[in-house]
């Protein structure tokens, strides 16, 4: 009982201490018979404890701060999504274990949606794995397919977890940056950021096990074109490399852009794991449901990781997601389908965010997809010389901005490998999947920016 | 798409060079190195994937996988509905090393140790003979102290303890725990204590938490589960307790694996615990009521198994019971050359022919010892009356068929 009380104290819940038992801490037996405590962490997690989210979520937790940092929607999920979860929670058997690799109704619905999107047959039982968020799919794919000593190509900037996950598997990240093809400081669009094909080809060799692709891209918002994907696909085929394609923002593409799945290019289905996310699809990041789709001969290894780690994902959430997806699957020809209506809603928020930043004299990189926007803040000329010296400019800037402007964002260098940090250290990332009142509050701060600098 | 494993780099380049034209291109879409990571070797088989599928395929009374088919308490369900339907939309918004496993063990321990590159070392709980005419209890299964002590070496990193134990139902006594604790302290070994069934102990037995013994808090990770505590296995919320210097490493793994657990489920568990705290120790406490209810169901199943000609081992805790089904072995011929353990084959026959599901106990043993315990199968009794009655009918009919009217 003592331990349950301890954990509840940590949750900050009022507790009645019925009995206090103090643990006897270091009680040693005769020293000649005992060994000193020498347990430390395994090599596989060495250096992986530092995490930008842990650092910045704490700082921005103050409710008086306008939080445009972490990718956390504060808009409402669609009401039918919430209703389905409430319904599922009342059904007894939906509170018990379901099929480990994915709740049957959910995998069937996912296969219907993606068969339509990909134009090929997808077996719900062998070609799909339901995981704990997009994170869980990345984890299972990397643990299942990446060997110690393998190399994995990672495009910078990258969603920060790719690197620690690759390292935890004992493999080596090989970086290639997206480069701004316009003059410095002149980028207007995420489409300006491209990979140099020659440079990319040099990163591939016989040890390259996989490339991690993220489209639409976090943080830049780039939506890779078919031609760009073909360059990557050609290299994957030439070097017999896998592709882990993180497409969690697949529905969030803005006018004039089309999301292309690399798995649909010739020769790619057999070597690609495509990752999706309920959290991003329905603005329910707290549901932590994602999925991996791919050929049986790859997915089976992800399934083995899953059966030896978490075994299964929560049932009521999977049932609710399946029901919600059914509703939207039926209206995929209808513009009111949530897959399309959300991106329309976000496009206007994107445009508003861009205007606010332009109003302060900045030139944000307008994203073609996703719900993040990066901007070079050097034009603001903020003097940060009195801040802690051994940090990159963007980290210092964001911490200063949180403190003195009560506005939070995320520093770009968190998404960069060691060689590229200098290239991106003047950039910060804003998240705009926020309700109007949040954007209103951001507007006030930005409009008053030049009135007072502290 | 073919994957040939074990192709050396030299062979790979030779094959590349030897192909030409379009067929070479086609061959390039087939991968010629091993796809999966070596850490997965031998981990593809899984008892749950196998038997859950079977139980779903055949019409059967399912006393196999450990999930309740009785309802979770209303206050628990209401907590979840409240959590998801309410105003707060944010609830919808993140070297060679040895590990000692005590057989029988919950099957996932072994592949998890192997996936981490560790080597499992086994030590068995051994049954003492029960008194004449008495039924065996899970308490009659014990570790041999000298045998256990011999498993602790300089390269032993941890021991996994599970009390109350799945599948046996044993609730380790204080003296047994103290003996294990002494060895952990003496050899500086960590203890991973799986206590998910901590609230399910019968006959007035006490659940001892090894982390509370001298010298143990600083070297123990204690694990609990909402699924077992509140009969909601589908929620998949669990927790670990321990000193910060150990937990910080679990947090690092967590933040690089799944990062968050579902918010709504955690909120609901918190509310459910809050309610339980208000009723702790009182007759209407869910923990008290569940244990009483399970004890009764345990006793019913004991009678049913005896009536069916089996010899149950009375569990002191959990909602599982092992039973010796040797009397019924004539139903399924032994195949000494078969790769599949006898109890697994027996159960498959039982599912198809008798419509009753159980789990083979050999699944809970390391490979060298599987066949020594294949005369035992595991039943789960956290089931509603109708399910247990149906099982009772099957067992009694079966007995009648064997012994004649």
mmCIF file of N, CA, C and O in Angstrom, chain A residues 1 3 13 18 29 33 36 38-39 41 44 48-49 53 73 85 92 95-97 143-144 146-147 164-165 169 208-209 240 270-271 283-288 297-298 307-308 310-312 314-315, chain B residues 1 28 31-33 35-39 43-44 46 48 68 71 77 84 92-94 111-112 116 157 182 186 188 209 217 228 231-236 241 249 255-256 258-259 262-263 274 280:
data_model
loop_
_atom_site.group_PDB
_atom_site.id
_atom_site.type_symbol
_atom_site.label_atom_id
_atom_site.label_comp_id
_atom_site.label_asym_id
_atom_site.label_seq_id
_atom_site.Cartn_x
_atom_site.Cartn_y
_atom_site.Cartn_z
ATOM 1 N N UNK A 1 0.824 -1.195 0.000
ATOM 2 C CA UNK A 1 0.000 0.000 0.000
ATOM 3 C C UNK A 1 0.868 1.259 0.000
ATOM 4 O O UNK A 1 0.575 2.239 -0.624
ATOM 5 N N UNK A 3 3.545 1.878 -1.447
ATOM 6 C CA UNK A 3 4.062 2.263 -2.755
ATOM 7 C C UNK A 3 2.999 2.894 -3.616
ATOM 8 O O UNK A 3 3.261 3.795 -4.368
ATOM 9 N N UNK A 13 -2.255 14.083 -6.145
ATOM 10 C CA UNK A 13 -3.633 13.840 -5.731
ATOM 11 C C UNK A 13 -3.660 13.785 -4.213
ATOM 12 O O UNK A 13 -2.771 13.225 -3.578
ATOM 13 N N UNK A 18 -2.790 6.274 5.392
ATOM 14 C CA UNK A 18 -3.360 5.367 6.369
ATOM 15 C C UNK A 18 -2.273 4.747 7.226
ATOM 16 O O UNK A 18 -2.480 4.341 8.342
ATOM 17 N N UNK A 29 24.654 -5.664 4.996
ATOM 18 C CA UNK A 29 25.087 -6.849 5.720
ATOM 19 C C UNK A 29 26.586 -6.724 5.941
ATOM 20 O O UNK A 29 27.183 -5.728 5.583
ATOM 21 N N UNK A 33 30.846 -9.591 2.982
ATOM 22 C CA UNK A 33 29.988 -10.446 2.162
ATOM 23 C C UNK A 33 29.238 -9.656 1.096
ATOM 24 O O UNK A 33 28.604 -10.229 0.240
ATOM 25 N N UNK A 36 29.690 -3.347 -3.411
ATOM 26 C CA UNK A 36 29.203 -1.975 -3.570
ATOM 27 C C UNK A 36 28.225 -1.930 -4.743
ATOM 28 O O UNK A 36 28.349 -2.687 -5.697
ATOM 29 N N UNK A 38 26.942 -1.027 -8.027
ATOM 30 C CA UNK A 38 27.688 -0.543 -9.187
ATOM 31 C C UNK A 38 26.822 -0.455 -10.442
ATOM 32 O O UNK A 38 27.326 -0.447 -11.543
ATOM 33 N N UNK A 39 25.516 -0.391 -10.283
ATOM 34 C CA UNK A 39 24.659 -0.462 -11.460
ATOM 35 C C UNK A 39 24.486 0.891 -12.105
ATOM 36 O O UNK A 39 24.107 1.856 -11.468
ATOM 37 N N UNK A 41 23.522 2.785 -16.271
ATOM 38 C CA UNK A 41 22.716 2.523 -17.452
ATOM 39 C C UNK A 41 23.469 1.683 -18.478
ATOM 40 O O UNK A 41 24.686 1.622 -18.503
ATOM 41 N N UNK A 44 23.432 1.164 -24.495
ATOM 42 C CA UNK A 44 22.523 1.528 -25.577
ATOM 43 C C UNK A 44 21.778 2.826 -25.327
ATOM 44 O O UNK A 44 21.301 3.437 -26.272
ATOM 45 N N UNK A 48 21.423 9.411 -24.303
ATOM 46 C CA UNK A 48 20.118 9.612 -24.919
ATOM 47 C C UNK A 48 19.117 10.223 -23.944
ATOM 48 O O UNK A 48 17.920 10.294 -24.229
ATOM 49 N N UNK A 49 19.604 10.633 -22.769
ATOM 50 C CA UNK A 49 18.663 11.134 -21.775
ATOM 51 C C UNK A 49 18.238 12.579 -22.033
ATOM 52 O O UNK A 49 17.150 12.978 -21.650
ATOM 53 N N UNK A 53 12.062 18.056 -25.606
ATOM 54 C CA UNK A 53 10.698 18.198 -25.117
ATOM 55 C C UNK A 53 10.681 18.278 -23.606
ATOM 56 O O UNK A 53 9.971 19.101 -23.009
ATOM 57 N N UNK A 73 -2.016 20.173 -30.352
ATOM 58 C CA UNK A 73 -3.187 20.949 -30.754
ATOM 59 C C UNK A 73 -3.932 21.442 -29.516
ATOM 60 O O UNK A 73 -4.081 20.675 -28.552
ATOM 61 N N UNK A 85 -15.133 7.296 -28.359
ATOM 62 C CA UNK A 85 -14.318 6.796 -27.252
ATOM 63 C C UNK A 85 -15.174 6.607 -26.003
ATOM 64 O O UNK A 85 -15.056 5.606 -25.288
ATOM 65 N N UNK A 92 -18.063 -3.626 -22.007
ATOM 66 C CA UNK A 92 -17.120 -4.386 -21.186
ATOM 67 C C UNK A 92 -15.988 -5.027 -21.969
ATOM 68 O O UNK A 92 -14.815 -4.876 -21.619
ATOM 69 N N UNK A 95 -12.875 -3.166 -22.889
ATOM 70 C CA UNK A 95 -11.913 -2.761 -21.877
ATOM 71 C C UNK A 95 -10.886 -3.863 -21.618
ATOM 72 O O UNK A 95 -10.070 -3.740 -20.705
ATOM 73 N N UNK A 96 -10.939 -4.912 -22.418
ATOM 74 C CA UNK A 96 -9.998 -6.023 -22.243
ATOM 75 C C UNK A 96 -9.081 -6.120 -23.452
ATOM 76 O O UNK A 96 -9.295 -5.481 -24.473
ATOM 77 N N UNK A 97 -8.049 -6.967 -23.323
ATOM 78 C CA UNK A 97 -7.063 -7.145 -24.396
ATOM 79 C C UNK A 97 -7.717 -7.367 -25.751
ATOM 80 O O UNK A 97 -8.709 -8.072 -25.862
ATOM 81 N N UNK A 143 13.987 -1.057 -34.212
ATOM 82 C CA UNK A 143 14.440 -2.214 -33.441
ATOM 83 C C UNK A 143 14.359 -3.505 -34.256
ATOM 84 O O UNK A 143 15.178 -4.405 -34.086
ATOM 85 N N UNK A 144 13.335 -3.568 -35.116
ATOM 86 C CA UNK A 144 13.126 -4.806 -35.868
ATOM 87 C C UNK A 144 14.028 -4.957 -37.070
ATOM 88 O O UNK A 144 14.371 -6.074 -37.461
ATOM 89 N N UNK A 146 16.890 -2.560 -37.984
ATOM 90 C CA UNK A 146 18.217 -1.941 -38.002
ATOM 91 C C UNK A 146 19.156 -2.692 -37.064
ATOM 92 O O UNK A 146 18.847 -2.892 -35.891
ATOM 93 N N UNK A 147 20.296 -3.095 -37.633
ATOM 94 C CA UNK A 147 21.258 -3.901 -36.898
ATOM 95 C C UNK A 147 22.357 -3.013 -36.331
ATOM 96 O O UNK A 147 22.617 -1.928 -36.841
ATOM 97 N N UNK A 164 18.235 9.346 -31.497
ATOM 98 C CA UNK A 164 18.395 8.445 -30.346
ATOM 99 C C UNK A 164 17.868 7.045 -30.618
ATOM 100 O O UNK A 164 18.426 6.063 -30.138
ATOM 101 N N UNK A 165 16.808 6.932 -31.411
ATOM 102 C CA UNK A 165 16.302 5.585 -31.701
ATOM 103 C C UNK A 165 17.311 4.793 -32.528
ATOM 104 O O UNK A 165 17.540 3.608 -32.280
ATOM 105 N N UNK A 169 19.700 1.417 -31.294
ATOM 106 C CA UNK A 169 19.826 0.146 -32.001
ATOM 107 C C UNK A 169 21.284 -0.161 -32.330
ATOM 108 O O UNK A 169 21.576 -1.144 -32.991
ATOM 109 N N UNK A 208 24.534 0.985 -45.767
ATOM 110 C CA UNK A 208 23.328 1.775 -45.517
ATOM 111 C C UNK A 208 22.128 0.846 -45.437
ATOM 112 O O UNK A 208 21.720 0.259 -46.436
ATOM 113 N N UNK A 209 21.549 0.704 -44.243
ATOM 114 C CA UNK A 209 20.421 -0.208 -44.083
ATOM 115 C C UNK A 209 19.105 0.482 -44.434
ATOM 116 O O UNK A 209 18.183 -0.119 -44.937
ATOM 117 N N UNK A 240 20.001 -1.282 -52.282
ATOM 118 C CA UNK A 240 19.267 -2.301 -51.537
ATOM 119 C C UNK A 240 18.987 -1.816 -50.105
ATOM 120 O O UNK A 240 19.283 -2.479 -49.121
ATOM 121 N N UNK A 270 8.112 -3.022 -51.621
ATOM 122 C CA UNK A 270 8.791 -4.143 -50.960
ATOM 123 C C UNK A 270 9.803 -3.708 -49.922
ATOM 124 O O UNK A 270 10.258 -4.531 -49.122
ATOM 125 N N UNK A 271 10.224 -2.442 -49.952
ATOM 126 C CA UNK A 271 11.294 -2.038 -49.048
ATOM 127 C C UNK A 271 10.918 -0.850 -48.169
ATOM 128 O O UNK A 271 11.784 -0.213 -47.569
ATOM 129 N N UNK A 283 -6.255 15.175 -34.428
ATOM 130 C CA UNK A 283 -5.946 16.145 -33.367
ATOM 131 C C UNK A 283 -6.175 15.548 -31.986
ATOM 132 O O UNK A 283 -6.776 16.181 -31.123
ATOM 133 N N UNK A 284 -5.732 14.323 -31.796
ATOM 134 C CA UNK A 284 -5.851 13.647 -30.494
ATOM 135 C C UNK A 284 -4.491 13.057 -30.128
ATOM 136 O O UNK A 284 -4.333 11.838 -29.992
ATOM 137 N N UNK A 285 -3.501 13.923 -29.940
ATOM 138 C CA UNK A 285 -2.145 13.435 -29.678
ATOM 139 C C UNK A 285 -2.092 12.567 -28.426
ATOM 140 O O UNK A 285 -1.241 11.707 -28.292
ATOM 141 N N UNK A 286 -3.045 12.786 -27.517
ATOM 142 C CA UNK A 286 -3.052 12.016 -26.266
ATOM 143 C C UNK A 286 -3.555 10.595 -26.422
ATOM 144 O O UNK A 286 -3.525 9.822 -25.477
ATOM 145 N N UNK A 287 -4.029 10.235 -27.614
ATOM 146 C CA UNK A 287 -4.501 8.870 -27.803
ATOM 147 C C UNK A 287 -3.330 7.918 -28.048
ATOM 148 O O UNK A 287 -3.421 6.738 -27.763
ATOM 149 N N UNK A 288 -2.223 8.430 -28.586
ATOM 150 C CA UNK A 288 -1.034 7.600 -28.790
ATOM 151 C C UNK A 288 -1.354 6.314 -29.557
ATOM 152 O O UNK A 288 -1.103 5.198 -29.089
ATOM 153 N N UNK A 297 6.790 -9.283 -45.362
ATOM 154 C CA UNK A 297 8.129 -9.734 -44.992
ATOM 155 C C UNK A 297 8.889 -8.689 -44.182
ATOM 156 O O UNK A 297 9.916 -8.990 -43.599
ATOM 157 N N UNK A 298 8.402 -7.447 -44.137
ATOM 158 C CA UNK A 298 8.998 -6.435 -43.254
ATOM 159 C C UNK A 298 8.142 -6.278 -42.000
ATOM 160 O O UNK A 298 8.670 -6.279 -40.873
ATOM 161 N N UNK A 307 5.337 -7.860 -30.054
ATOM 162 C CA UNK A 307 4.883 -8.942 -29.177
ATOM 163 C C UNK A 307 5.862 -9.155 -28.026
ATOM 164 O O UNK A 307 5.503 -9.776 -27.020
ATOM 165 N N UNK A 308 7.077 -8.638 -28.157
ATOM 166 C CA UNK A 308 8.054 -8.770 -27.079
ATOM 167 C C UNK A 308 8.292 -7.466 -26.345
ATOM 168 O O UNK A 308 9.238 -7.355 -25.574
ATOM 169 N N UNK A 310 5.373 -4.242 -25.946
ATOM 170 C CA UNK A 310 4.114 -3.812 -25.357
ATOM 171 C C UNK A 310 2.980 -4.792 -25.588
ATOM 172 O O UNK A 310 1.945 -4.665 -24.966
ATOM 173 N N UNK A 311 3.168 -5.692 -26.518
ATOM 174 C CA UNK A 311 2.203 -6.745 -26.848
ATOM 175 C C UNK A 311 0.942 -6.226 -27.548
ATOM 176 O O UNK A 311 0.578 -6.723 -28.590
ATOM 177 N N UNK A 312 0.258 -5.239 -26.964
ATOM 178 C CA UNK A 312 -0.974 -4.758 -27.596
ATOM 179 C C UNK A 312 -1.224 -3.301 -27.216
ATOM 180 O O UNK A 312 -0.708 -2.822 -26.212
ATOM 181 N N UNK A 314 -4.062 -0.029 -26.429
ATOM 182 C CA UNK A 314 -5.330 0.034 -25.709
ATOM 183 C C UNK A 314 -6.532 -0.199 -26.611
ATOM 184 O O UNK A 314 -6.647 0.376 -27.689
ATOM 185 N N UNK A 315 -7.460 -1.038 -26.105
ATOM 186 C CA UNK A 315 -8.610 -1.451 -26.906
ATOM 187 C C UNK A 315 -9.641 -0.354 -27.144
ATOM 188 O O UNK A 315 -10.042 -0.126 -28.294
ATOM 189 N N UNK B 1 9.570 -11.466 -53.179
ATOM 190 C CA UNK B 1 10.678 -10.766 -52.523
ATOM 191 C C UNK B 1 11.428 -11.775 -51.672
ATOM 192 O O UNK B 1 10.882 -12.420 -50.800
ATOM 193 N N UNK B 28 17.340 -6.468 -58.213
ATOM 194 C CA UNK B 28 17.723 -5.455 -57.246
ATOM 195 C C UNK B 28 16.598 -5.113 -56.302
ATOM 196 O O UNK B 28 16.813 -4.539 -55.252
ATOM 197 N N UNK B 31 15.818 -8.033 -51.682
ATOM 198 C CA UNK B 31 16.917 -7.700 -50.798
ATOM 199 C C UNK B 31 17.773 -8.920 -50.559
ATOM 200 O O UNK B 31 17.277 -10.019 -50.365
ATOM 201 N N UNK B 32 19.066 -8.733 -50.592
ATOM 202 C CA UNK B 32 19.931 -9.893 -50.511
ATOM 203 C C UNK B 32 20.703 -9.979 -49.201
ATOM 204 O O UNK B 32 21.591 -10.787 -49.064
ATOM 205 N N UNK B 33 20.393 -9.110 -48.223
ATOM 206 C CA UNK B 33 20.998 -9.303 -46.920
ATOM 207 C C UNK B 33 19.876 -9.630 -45.952
ATOM 208 O O UNK B 33 18.738 -9.373 -46.250
ATOM 209 N N UNK B 35 17.046 -9.200 -43.497
ATOM 210 C CA UNK B 35 16.251 -7.994 -43.277
ATOM 211 C C UNK B 35 16.236 -7.641 -41.800
ATOM 212 O O UNK B 35 16.494 -6.505 -41.427
ATOM 213 N N UNK B 36 15.919 -8.686 -40.985
ATOM 214 C CA UNK B 36 15.639 -8.336 -39.595
ATOM 215 C C UNK B 36 16.919 -8.252 -38.793
ATOM 216 O O UNK B 36 17.935 -8.825 -39.125
ATOM 217 N N UNK B 37 16.836 -7.476 -37.708
ATOM 218 C CA UNK B 37 17.974 -7.328 -36.814
ATOM 219 C C UNK B 37 18.229 -8.648 -36.081
ATOM 220 O O UNK B 37 17.304 -9.408 -35.796
ATOM 221 N N UNK B 38 19.483 -8.916 -35.780
ATOM 222 C CA UNK B 38 19.867 -10.157 -35.094
ATOM 223 C C UNK B 38 19.207 -10.268 -33.730
ATOM 224 O O UNK B 38 18.959 -11.361 -33.235
ATOM 225 N N UNK B 39 18.884 -9.100 -33.121
ATOM 226 C CA UNK B 39 18.294 -9.152 -31.778
ATOM 227 C C UNK B 39 16.951 -9.856 -31.770
ATOM 228 O O UNK B 39 16.460 -10.237 -30.701
ATOM 229 N N UNK B 43 12.861 -15.079 -31.635
ATOM 230 C CA UNK B 43 11.827 -14.470 -30.803
ATOM 231 C C UNK B 43 10.484 -14.407 -31.507
ATOM 232 O O UNK B 43 9.565 -13.753 -31.038
ATOM 233 N N UNK B 44 10.382 -15.073 -32.676
ATOM 234 C CA UNK B 44 9.153 -14.880 -33.441
ATOM 235 C C UNK B 44 7.980 -15.693 -32.914
ATOM 236 O O UNK B 44 6.835 -15.308 -33.105
ATOM 237 N N UNK B 46 5.259 -17.010 -30.283
ATOM 238 C CA UNK B 46 4.648 -16.385 -29.113
ATOM 239 C C UNK B 46 3.374 -17.135 -28.757
ATOM 240 O O UNK B 46 2.492 -17.307 -29.603
ATOM 241 N N UNK B 48 0.823 -16.371 -26.981
ATOM 242 C CA UNK B 48 -0.438 -15.641 -27.012
ATOM 243 C C UNK B 48 -0.928 -15.490 -28.446
ATOM 244 O O UNK B 48 -2.110 -15.693 -28.742
ATOM 245 N N UNK B 68 -10.430 -10.697 -17.896
ATOM 246 C CA UNK B 68 -11.735 -10.911 -17.272
ATOM 247 C C UNK B 68 -12.824 -10.890 -18.328
ATOM 248 O O UNK B 68 -12.774 -10.081 -19.262
ATOM 249 N N UNK B 71 -17.552 -7.726 -15.897
ATOM 250 C CA UNK B 71 -17.392 -6.290 -16.146
ATOM 251 C C UNK B 71 -16.446 -5.609 -15.169
ATOM 252 O O UNK B 71 -16.354 -6.022 -14.014
ATOM 253 N N UNK B 77 -15.445 2.462 -15.195
ATOM 254 C CA UNK B 77 -15.899 2.791 -16.549
ATOM 255 C C UNK B 77 -16.341 4.240 -16.627
ATOM 256 O O UNK B 77 -16.069 4.936 -17.601
ATOM 257 N N UNK B 84 -13.086 11.214 -21.104
ATOM 258 C CA UNK B 84 -13.040 11.491 -22.541
ATOM 259 C C UNK B 84 -14.160 12.399 -23.008
ATOM 260 O O UNK B 84 -14.059 13.038 -24.047
ATOM 261 N N UNK B 92 -7.538 14.872 -24.662
ATOM 262 C CA UNK B 92 -7.366 14.116 -25.901
ATOM 263 C C UNK B 92 -5.988 14.392 -26.532
ATOM 264 O O UNK B 92 -5.790 14.072 -27.688
ATOM 265 N N UNK B 93 -5.354 15.581 -25.962
ATOM 266 C CA UNK B 93 -4.088 15.965 -26.590
ATOM 267 C C UNK B 93 -2.825 15.169 -25.932
ATOM 268 O O UNK B 93 -2.959 14.711 -24.831
ATOM 269 N N UNK B 94 0.994 12.802 -25.629
ATOM 270 C CA UNK B 94 2.528 11.989 -25.416
ATOM 271 C C UNK B 94 4.181 11.035 -25.095
ATOM 272 O O UNK B 94 4.266 11.494 -24.673
ATOM 273 N N UNK B 111 12.079 -13.606 -23.807
ATOM 274 C CA UNK B 111 12.443 -12.873 -25.025
ATOM 275 C C UNK B 111 12.889 -11.438 -24.757
ATOM 276 O O UNK B 111 13.758 -10.913 -25.448
ATOM 277 N N UNK B 112 12.343 -10.810 -23.724
ATOM 278 C CA UNK B 112 12.778 -9.444 -23.427
ATOM 279 C C UNK B 112 14.237 -9.428 -22.984
ATOM 280 O O UNK B 112 15.010 -8.551 -23.398
ATOM 281 N N UNK B 116 17.468 -7.773 -25.201
ATOM 282 C CA UNK B 116 18.407 -6.802 -24.638
ATOM 283 C C UNK B 116 19.828 -7.342 -24.677
ATOM 284 O O UNK B 116 20.756 -6.696 -24.191
ATOM 285 N N UNK B 157 23.133 -9.821 -13.495
ATOM 286 C CA UNK B 157 22.736 -8.422 -13.443
ATOM 287 C C UNK B 157 21.456 -8.251 -12.631
ATOM 288 O O UNK B 157 21.297 -7.285 -11.905
ATOM 289 N N UNK B 182 18.618 -11.250 0.421
ATOM 290 C CA UNK B 182 19.984 -11.399 0.926
ATOM 291 C C UNK B 182 20.954 -11.665 -0.218
ATOM 292 O O UNK B 182 22.052 -11.107 -0.262
ATOM 293 N N UNK B 186 24.000 -9.319 -1.340
ATOM 294 C CA UNK B 186 25.343 -9.903 -1.275
ATOM 295 C C UNK B 186 26.057 -9.806 -2.618
ATOM 296 O O UNK B 186 27.244 -9.509 -2.685
ATOM 297 N N UNK B 188 25.115 -7.789 -5.215
ATOM 298 C CA UNK B 188 24.825 -6.516 -5.900
ATOM 299 C C UNK B 188 24.047 -6.758 -7.185
ATOM 300 O O UNK B 188 24.457 -6.374 -8.282
ATOM 301 N N UNK B 209 6.120 -6.902 -0.387
ATOM 302 C CA UNK B 209 6.813 -6.169 -1.451
ATOM 303 C C UNK B 209 8.311 -6.220 -1.179
ATOM 304 O O UNK B 209 8.798 -5.658 -0.207
ATOM 305 N N UNK B 217 15.241 -1.384 -1.476
ATOM 306 C CA UNK B 217 14.632 -0.257 -2.189
ATOM 307 C C UNK B 217 15.561 0.277 -3.289
ATOM 308 O O UNK B 217 15.132 0.555 -4.405
ATOM 309 N N UNK B 228 -4.803 -5.309 -14.368
ATOM 310 C CA UNK B 228 -5.070 -6.356 -13.384
ATOM 311 C C UNK B 228 -5.772 -5.774 -12.159
ATOM 312 O O UNK B 228 -6.579 -6.419 -11.526
ATOM 313 N N UNK B 231 -9.412 -4.711 -13.561
ATOM 314 C CA UNK B 231 -10.061 -5.596 -14.543
ATOM 315 C C UNK B 231 -10.297 -4.886 -15.868
ATOM 316 O O UNK B 231 -11.371 -4.975 -16.465
ATOM 317 N N UNK B 232 -9.276 -4.158 -16.306
ATOM 318 C CA UNK B 232 -9.371 -3.447 -17.590
ATOM 319 C C UNK B 232 -8.090 -3.694 -18.372
ATOM 320 O O UNK B 232 -7.321 -2.772 -18.647
ATOM 321 N N UNK B 233 -7.865 -4.947 -18.751
ATOM 322 C CA UNK B 233 -6.601 -5.285 -19.405
ATOM 323 C C UNK B 233 -6.409 -4.506 -20.696
ATOM 324 O O UNK B 233 -5.289 -4.287 -21.136
ATOM 325 N N UNK B 234 -7.524 -4.055 -21.286
ATOM 326 C CA UNK B 234 -7.425 -3.331 -22.559
ATOM 327 C C UNK B 234 -6.954 -1.900 -22.434
ATOM 328 O O UNK B 234 -6.762 -1.218 -23.431
ATOM 329 N N UNK B 235 -6.765 -1.411 -21.214
ATOM 330 C CA UNK B 235 -6.333 -0.024 -21.078
ATOM 331 C C UNK B 235 -4.820 0.118 -21.264
ATOM 332 O O UNK B 235 -4.346 1.181 -21.651
ATOM 333 N N UNK B 236 -4.076 -0.935 -20.933
ATOM 334 C CA UNK B 236 -2.613 -0.929 -21.115
ATOM 335 C C UNK B 236 -1.959 0.257 -20.412
ATOM 336 O O UNK B 236 -1.171 1.017 -20.996
ATOM 337 N N UNK B 241 7.786 1.623 -10.001
ATOM 338 C CA UNK B 241 8.202 2.402 -8.844
ATOM 339 C C UNK B 241 9.633 2.018 -8.520
ATOM 340 O O UNK B 241 10.021 0.846 -8.666
ATOM 341 N N UNK B 249 16.826 5.816 -15.867
ATOM 342 C CA UNK B 249 17.207 5.065 -17.073
ATOM 343 C C UNK B 249 15.971 4.520 -17.775
ATOM 344 O O UNK B 249 15.928 4.463 -19.015
ATOM 345 N N UNK B 255 11.265 7.714 -23.148
ATOM 346 C CA UNK B 255 11.192 8.907 -24.002
ATOM 347 C C UNK B 255 11.733 8.626 -25.397
ATOM 348 O O UNK B 255 11.460 9.400 -26.320
ATOM 349 N N UNK B 256 12.431 7.533 -25.578
ATOM 350 C CA UNK B 256 12.951 7.173 -26.903
ATOM 351 C C UNK B 256 12.236 5.962 -27.490
ATOM 352 O O UNK B 256 12.682 5.401 -28.481
ATOM 353 N N UNK B 258 8.155 5.043 -26.643
ATOM 354 C CA UNK B 258 6.792 5.508 -26.890
ATOM 355 C C UNK B 258 6.551 6.933 -26.438
ATOM 356 O O UNK B 258 5.609 7.580 -26.869
ATOM 357 N N UNK B 259 7.392 7.412 -25.565
ATOM 358 C CA UNK B 259 7.369 8.789 -25.071
ATOM 359 C C UNK B 259 6.183 9.108 -24.165
ATOM 360 O O UNK B 259 6.350 9.663 -23.102
ATOM 361 N N UNK B 262 -1.384 6.906 -23.232
ATOM 362 C CA UNK B 262 -2.610 7.650 -23.504
ATOM 363 C C UNK B 262 -3.118 8.424 -22.286
ATOM 364 O O UNK B 262 -3.230 7.870 -21.191
ATOM 365 N N UNK B 263 -3.411 9.694 -22.529
ATOM 366 C CA UNK B 263 -3.782 10.601 -21.444
ATOM 367 C C UNK B 263 -5.089 10.218 -20.773
ATOM 368 O O UNK B 263 -5.170 10.167 -19.542
ATOM 369 N N UNK B 274 -8.240 7.090 -6.793
ATOM 370 C CA UNK B 274 -8.722 8.072 -5.829
ATOM 371 C C UNK B 274 -9.938 7.525 -5.090
ATOM 372 O O UNK B 274 -10.055 7.618 -3.876
ATOM 373 N N UNK B 280 -10.403 2.413 1.104
ATOM 374 C CA UNK B 280 -9.366 1.433 1.390
ATOM 375 C C UNK B 280 -9.636 0.657 2.681
ATOM 376 O O UNK B 280 -9.904 1.247 3.719
#
